[in-house]
Amino acid sequence: QVQLVESGGGLVQAGGSLRLSCAASGSTFSGYYTGWFRQAPGKEREFVATIHWSGGITYYADFAKGRFTISRDNAKNTVYLQMNSLKPEDTAVYYCAAGATRLVVTTLDYSYWGPGTQVTVSS
């Protein structure tokens, strides 16, 4: 059974940093993309970043470029999202998603989802 579990969320002041982790079990997702999405209250879930299993291909939403970094450690079967210079508008539940066969930014193309971790940025 494939499972994704996010961790690392919390409350941080504006300008601070957090590192989210997504630990996978039941599959190594070899050859697939793993991504991060987020959903703020009253808004649709939106794409944040994605990374290929090889680690050699990454892609970011415009708001994440220069502030967020996605990476992975295949030995630990874990994907990370380092978030720096956080802003109050980054407040959301952050979800890890896996199983995309190509570089995509839509939720429908990811087969597996974690339960999410709350990130709150205070002003």
PDB file of C-alpha atoms in Angstrom:
ATOM      1  CA  GLN A   1       0.000   0.000   0.000  1.00  0.00           C
ATOM      2  CA  VAL A   2       1.444   3.346  -1.058  1.00  0.00           C
ATOM      3  CA  GLN A   3       1.531   6.046   1.585  1.00  0.00           C
ATOM      4  CA  LEU A   4       2.843   9.594   1.663  1.00  0.00           C
ATOM      5  CA  VAL A   5       3.293  11.421   4.945  1.00  0.00           C
ATOM      6  CA  GLU A   6       4.211  15.090   5.189  1.00  0.00           C
ATOM      7  CA  SER A   7       5.921  16.695   8.158  1.00  0.00           C
ATOM      8  CA  GLY A   8       7.700  19.910   9.049  1.00  0.00           C
ATOM      9  CA  GLY A   9       4.831  22.352   8.965  1.00  0.00           C
ATOM     10  CA  GLY A  10       4.212  24.850  11.723  1.00  0.00           C
ATOM     11  CA  LEU A  11       3.949  28.498  12.697  1.00  0.00           C
ATOM     12  CA  VAL A  12       6.690  30.861  11.550  1.00  0.00           C
ATOM     13  CA  GLN A  13       7.101  34.614  11.336  1.00  0.00           C
ATOM     14  CA  ALA A  14       7.273  36.378   8.017  1.00  0.00           C
ATOM     15  CA  GLY A  15      10.778  36.145   6.600  1.00  0.00           C
ATOM     16  CA  GLY A  16      11.417  32.838   8.311  1.00  0.00           C
ATOM     17  CA  SER A  17      12.054  29.380   6.896  1.00  0.00           C
ATOM     18  CA  LEU A  18      10.598  25.898   7.098  1.00  0.00           C
ATOM     19  CA  ARG A  19      11.588  22.593   5.554  1.00  0.00           C
ATOM     20  CA  LEU A  20       8.798  20.212   4.697  1.00  0.00           C
ATOM     21  CA  SER A  21       9.414  16.501   4.270  1.00  0.00           C
ATOM     22  CA  CYS A  22       7.398  13.916   2.372  1.00  0.00           C
ATOM     23  CA  ALA A  23       8.199  10.332   3.298  1.00  0.00           C
ATOM     24  CA  ALA A  24       6.934   7.654   0.939  1.00  0.00           C
ATOM     25  CA  SER A  25       6.338   3.987   1.629  1.00  0.00           C
ATOM     26  CA  GLY A  26       5.096   1.173  -0.546  1.00  0.00           C
ATOM     27  CA  SER A  27       6.829   2.461  -3.663  1.00  0.00           C
ATOM     28  CA  THR A  28      10.076   4.115  -4.648  1.00  0.00           C
ATOM     29  CA  PHE A  29       8.311   6.038  -7.444  1.00  0.00           C
ATOM     30  CA  SER A  30      11.265   5.296  -9.661  1.00  0.00           C
ATOM     31  CA  GLY A  31      10.941   7.254 -12.893  1.00  0.00           C
ATOM     32  CA  TYR A  32       8.027   9.364 -11.706  1.00  0.00           C
ATOM     33  CA  TYR A  33       7.571  12.947 -10.550  1.00  0.00           C
ATOM     34  CA  THR A  34       6.774  13.976  -6.980  1.00  0.00           C
ATOM     35  CA  GLY A  35       5.316  17.378  -6.323  1.00  0.00           C
ATOM     36  CA  TRP A  36       4.153  19.789  -3.680  1.00  0.00           C
ATOM     37  CA  PHE A  37       0.816  21.577  -3.791  1.00  0.00           C
ATOM     38  CA  ARG A  38      -0.859  23.920  -1.339  1.00  0.00           C
ATOM     39  CA  GLN A  39      -4.364  24.971  -0.487  1.00  0.00           C
ATOM     40  CA  ALA A  40      -5.312  28.090   1.419  1.00  0.00           C
ATOM     41  CA  PRO A  41      -8.754  28.499   3.033  1.00  0.00           C
ATOM     42  CA  GLY A  42     -11.383  29.246   0.419  1.00  0.00           C
ATOM     43  CA  LYS A  43      -8.987  28.718  -2.472  1.00  0.00           C
ATOM     44  CA  GLU A  44      -8.284  25.934  -4.907  1.00  0.00           C
ATOM     45  CA  ARG A  45      -5.318  23.645  -4.483  1.00  0.00           C
ATOM     46  CA  GLU A  46      -2.367  25.071  -6.408  1.00  0.00           C
ATOM     47  CA  PHE A  47       0.906  23.739  -7.693  1.00  0.00           C
ATOM     48  CA  VAL A  48       4.117  24.673  -5.868  1.00  0.00           C
ATOM     49  CA  ALA A  49       6.967  22.557  -7.244  1.00  0.00           C
ATOM     50  CA  THR A  50       7.795  19.167  -8.705  1.00  0.00           C
ATOM     51  CA  ILE A  51      10.885  16.982  -9.054  1.00  0.00           C
ATOM     52  CA  HIS A  52      11.765  13.951 -11.132  1.00  0.00           C
ATOM     53  CA  TRP A  53      12.884  10.781  -9.389  1.00  0.00           C
ATOM     54  CA  SER A  54      16.403  11.349 -10.741  1.00  0.00           C
ATOM     55  CA  GLY A  55      16.518  14.740  -9.068  1.00  0.00           C
ATOM     56  CA  GLY A  56      17.744  16.223 -12.307  1.00  0.00           C
ATOM     57  CA  ILE A  57      14.526  17.939 -13.325  1.00  0.00           C
ATOM     58  CA  THR A  58      12.677  20.437 -11.176  1.00  0.00           C
ATOM     59  CA  TYR A  59       9.978  22.978 -11.897  1.00  0.00           C
ATOM     60  CA  TYR A  60       8.471  25.725  -9.760  1.00  0.00           C
ATOM     61  CA  ALA A  61       5.433  27.925  -9.695  1.00  0.00           C
ATOM     62  CA  ASP A  62       6.338  31.546 -10.273  1.00  0.00           C
ATOM     63  CA  PHE A  63       5.664  32.491  -6.646  1.00  0.00           C
ATOM     64  CA  ALA A  64       8.069  29.765  -5.472  1.00  0.00           C
ATOM     65  CA  LYS A  65      11.009  30.611  -7.720  1.00  0.00           C
ATOM     66  CA  GLY A  66      13.949  32.001  -5.764  1.00  0.00           C
ATOM     67  CA  ARG A  67      12.359  31.249  -2.380  1.00  0.00           C
ATOM     68  CA  PHE A  68      11.520  27.531  -2.390  1.00  0.00           C
ATOM     69  CA  THR A  69      13.753  24.584  -3.246  1.00  0.00           C
ATOM     70  CA  ILE A  70      12.542  21.053  -3.909  1.00  0.00           C
ATOM     71  CA  SER A  71      14.947  18.159  -3.462  1.00  0.00           C
ATOM     72  CA  ARG A  72      14.923  14.440  -2.794  1.00  0.00           C
ATOM     73  CA  ASP A  73      16.890  11.732  -1.061  1.00  0.00           C
ATOM     74  CA  ASN A  74      16.080   8.450  -2.766  1.00  0.00           C
ATOM     75  CA  ALA A  75      17.982   6.468  -0.134  1.00  0.00           C
ATOM     76  CA  LYS A  76      15.394   7.731   2.350  1.00  0.00           C
ATOM     77  CA  ASN A  77      12.536   7.740  -0.174  1.00  0.00           C
ATOM     78  CA  THR A  78      11.845  11.307   0.914  1.00  0.00           C
ATOM     79  CA  VAL A  79      11.185  14.567  -0.929  1.00  0.00           C
ATOM     80  CA  TYR A  80      11.814  17.931   0.702  1.00  0.00           C
ATOM     81  CA  LEU A  81      10.564  21.457   0.216  1.00  0.00           C
ATOM     82  CA  GLN A  82      12.822  24.116   1.682  1.00  0.00           C
ATOM     83  CA  MET A  83      10.874  27.348   2.034  1.00  0.00           C
ATOM     84  CA  ASN A  84      12.714  30.593   2.732  1.00  0.00           C
ATOM     85  CA  SER A  85      11.597  34.226   3.003  1.00  0.00           C
ATOM     86  CA  LEU A  86       8.105  33.087   3.900  1.00  0.00           C
ATOM     87  CA  LYS A  87       5.219  35.500   3.529  1.00  0.00           C
ATOM     88  CA  PRO A  88       1.779  35.535   5.164  1.00  0.00           C
ATOM     89  CA  GLU A  89       0.287  34.621   1.766  1.00  0.00           C
ATOM     90  CA  ASP A  90       2.213  31.339   1.914  1.00  0.00           C
ATOM     91  CA  THR A  91      -0.122  30.224   4.699  1.00  0.00           C
ATOM     92  CA  ALA A  92      -1.826  27.025   3.545  1.00  0.00           C
ATOM     93  CA  VAL A  93      -2.007  23.293   3.945  1.00  0.00           C
ATOM     94  CA  TYR A  94       0.873  21.831   1.952  1.00  0.00           C
ATOM     95  CA  TYR A  95       0.377  18.481   0.250  1.00  0.00           C
ATOM     96  CA  CYS A  96       2.856  16.040  -1.197  1.00  0.00           C
ATOM     97  CA  ALA A  97       1.752  14.228  -4.350  1.00  0.00           C
ATOM     98  CA  ALA A  98       3.445  11.434  -6.284  1.00  0.00           C
ATOM     99  CA  GLY A  99       3.058   9.232  -9.303  1.00  0.00           C
ATOM    100  CA  ALA A 100       3.005  11.698 -12.178  1.00  0.00           C
ATOM    101  CA  THR A 101       4.539  10.181 -15.313  1.00  0.00           C
ATOM    102  CA  ARG A 102       5.584  13.542 -16.757  1.00  0.00           C
ATOM    103  CA  LEU A 103       6.287  17.090 -15.654  1.00  0.00           C
ATOM    104  CA  VAL A 104       2.809  18.399 -14.880  1.00  0.00           C
ATOM    105  CA  VAL A 105       1.299  20.992 -12.593  1.00  0.00           C
ATOM    106  CA  THR A 106      -2.270  19.715 -12.385  1.00  0.00           C
ATOM    107  CA  THR A 107      -3.597  17.749  -9.439  1.00  0.00           C
ATOM    108  CA  LEU A 108      -5.293  15.132 -11.631  1.00  0.00           C
ATOM    109  CA  ASP A 109      -1.959  13.856 -12.935  1.00  0.00           C
ATOM    110  CA  TYR A 110      -0.686  12.792  -9.512  1.00  0.00           C
ATOM    111  CA  SER A 111      -1.963   9.440  -8.301  1.00  0.00           C
ATOM    112  CA  TYR A 112      -1.011   9.511  -4.631  1.00  0.00           C
ATOM    113  CA  TRP A 113      -1.482  12.193  -1.999  1.00  0.00           C
ATOM    114  CA  GLY A 114      -0.477  12.756   1.581  1.00  0.00           C
ATOM    115  CA  PRO A 115      -2.847  14.137   4.238  1.00  0.00           C
ATOM    116  CA  GLY A 116      -1.106  17.526   4.264  1.00  0.00           C
ATOM    117  CA  THR A 117       0.766  19.649   6.771  1.00  0.00           C
ATOM    118  CA  GLN A 118      -0.282  23.118   7.929  1.00  0.00           C
ATOM    119  CA  VAL A 119       2.044  26.055   7.340  1.00  0.00           C
ATOM    120  CA  THR A 120       1.109  29.327   8.993  1.00  0.00           C
ATOM    121  CA  VAL A 121       3.132  32.494   8.443  1.00  0.00           C
ATOM    122  CA  SER A 122       2.427  35.367  10.794  1.00  0.00           C
ATOM    123  CA  SER A 123       3.005  38.995   9.872  1.00  0.00           C
TER     124      SER A 123
END
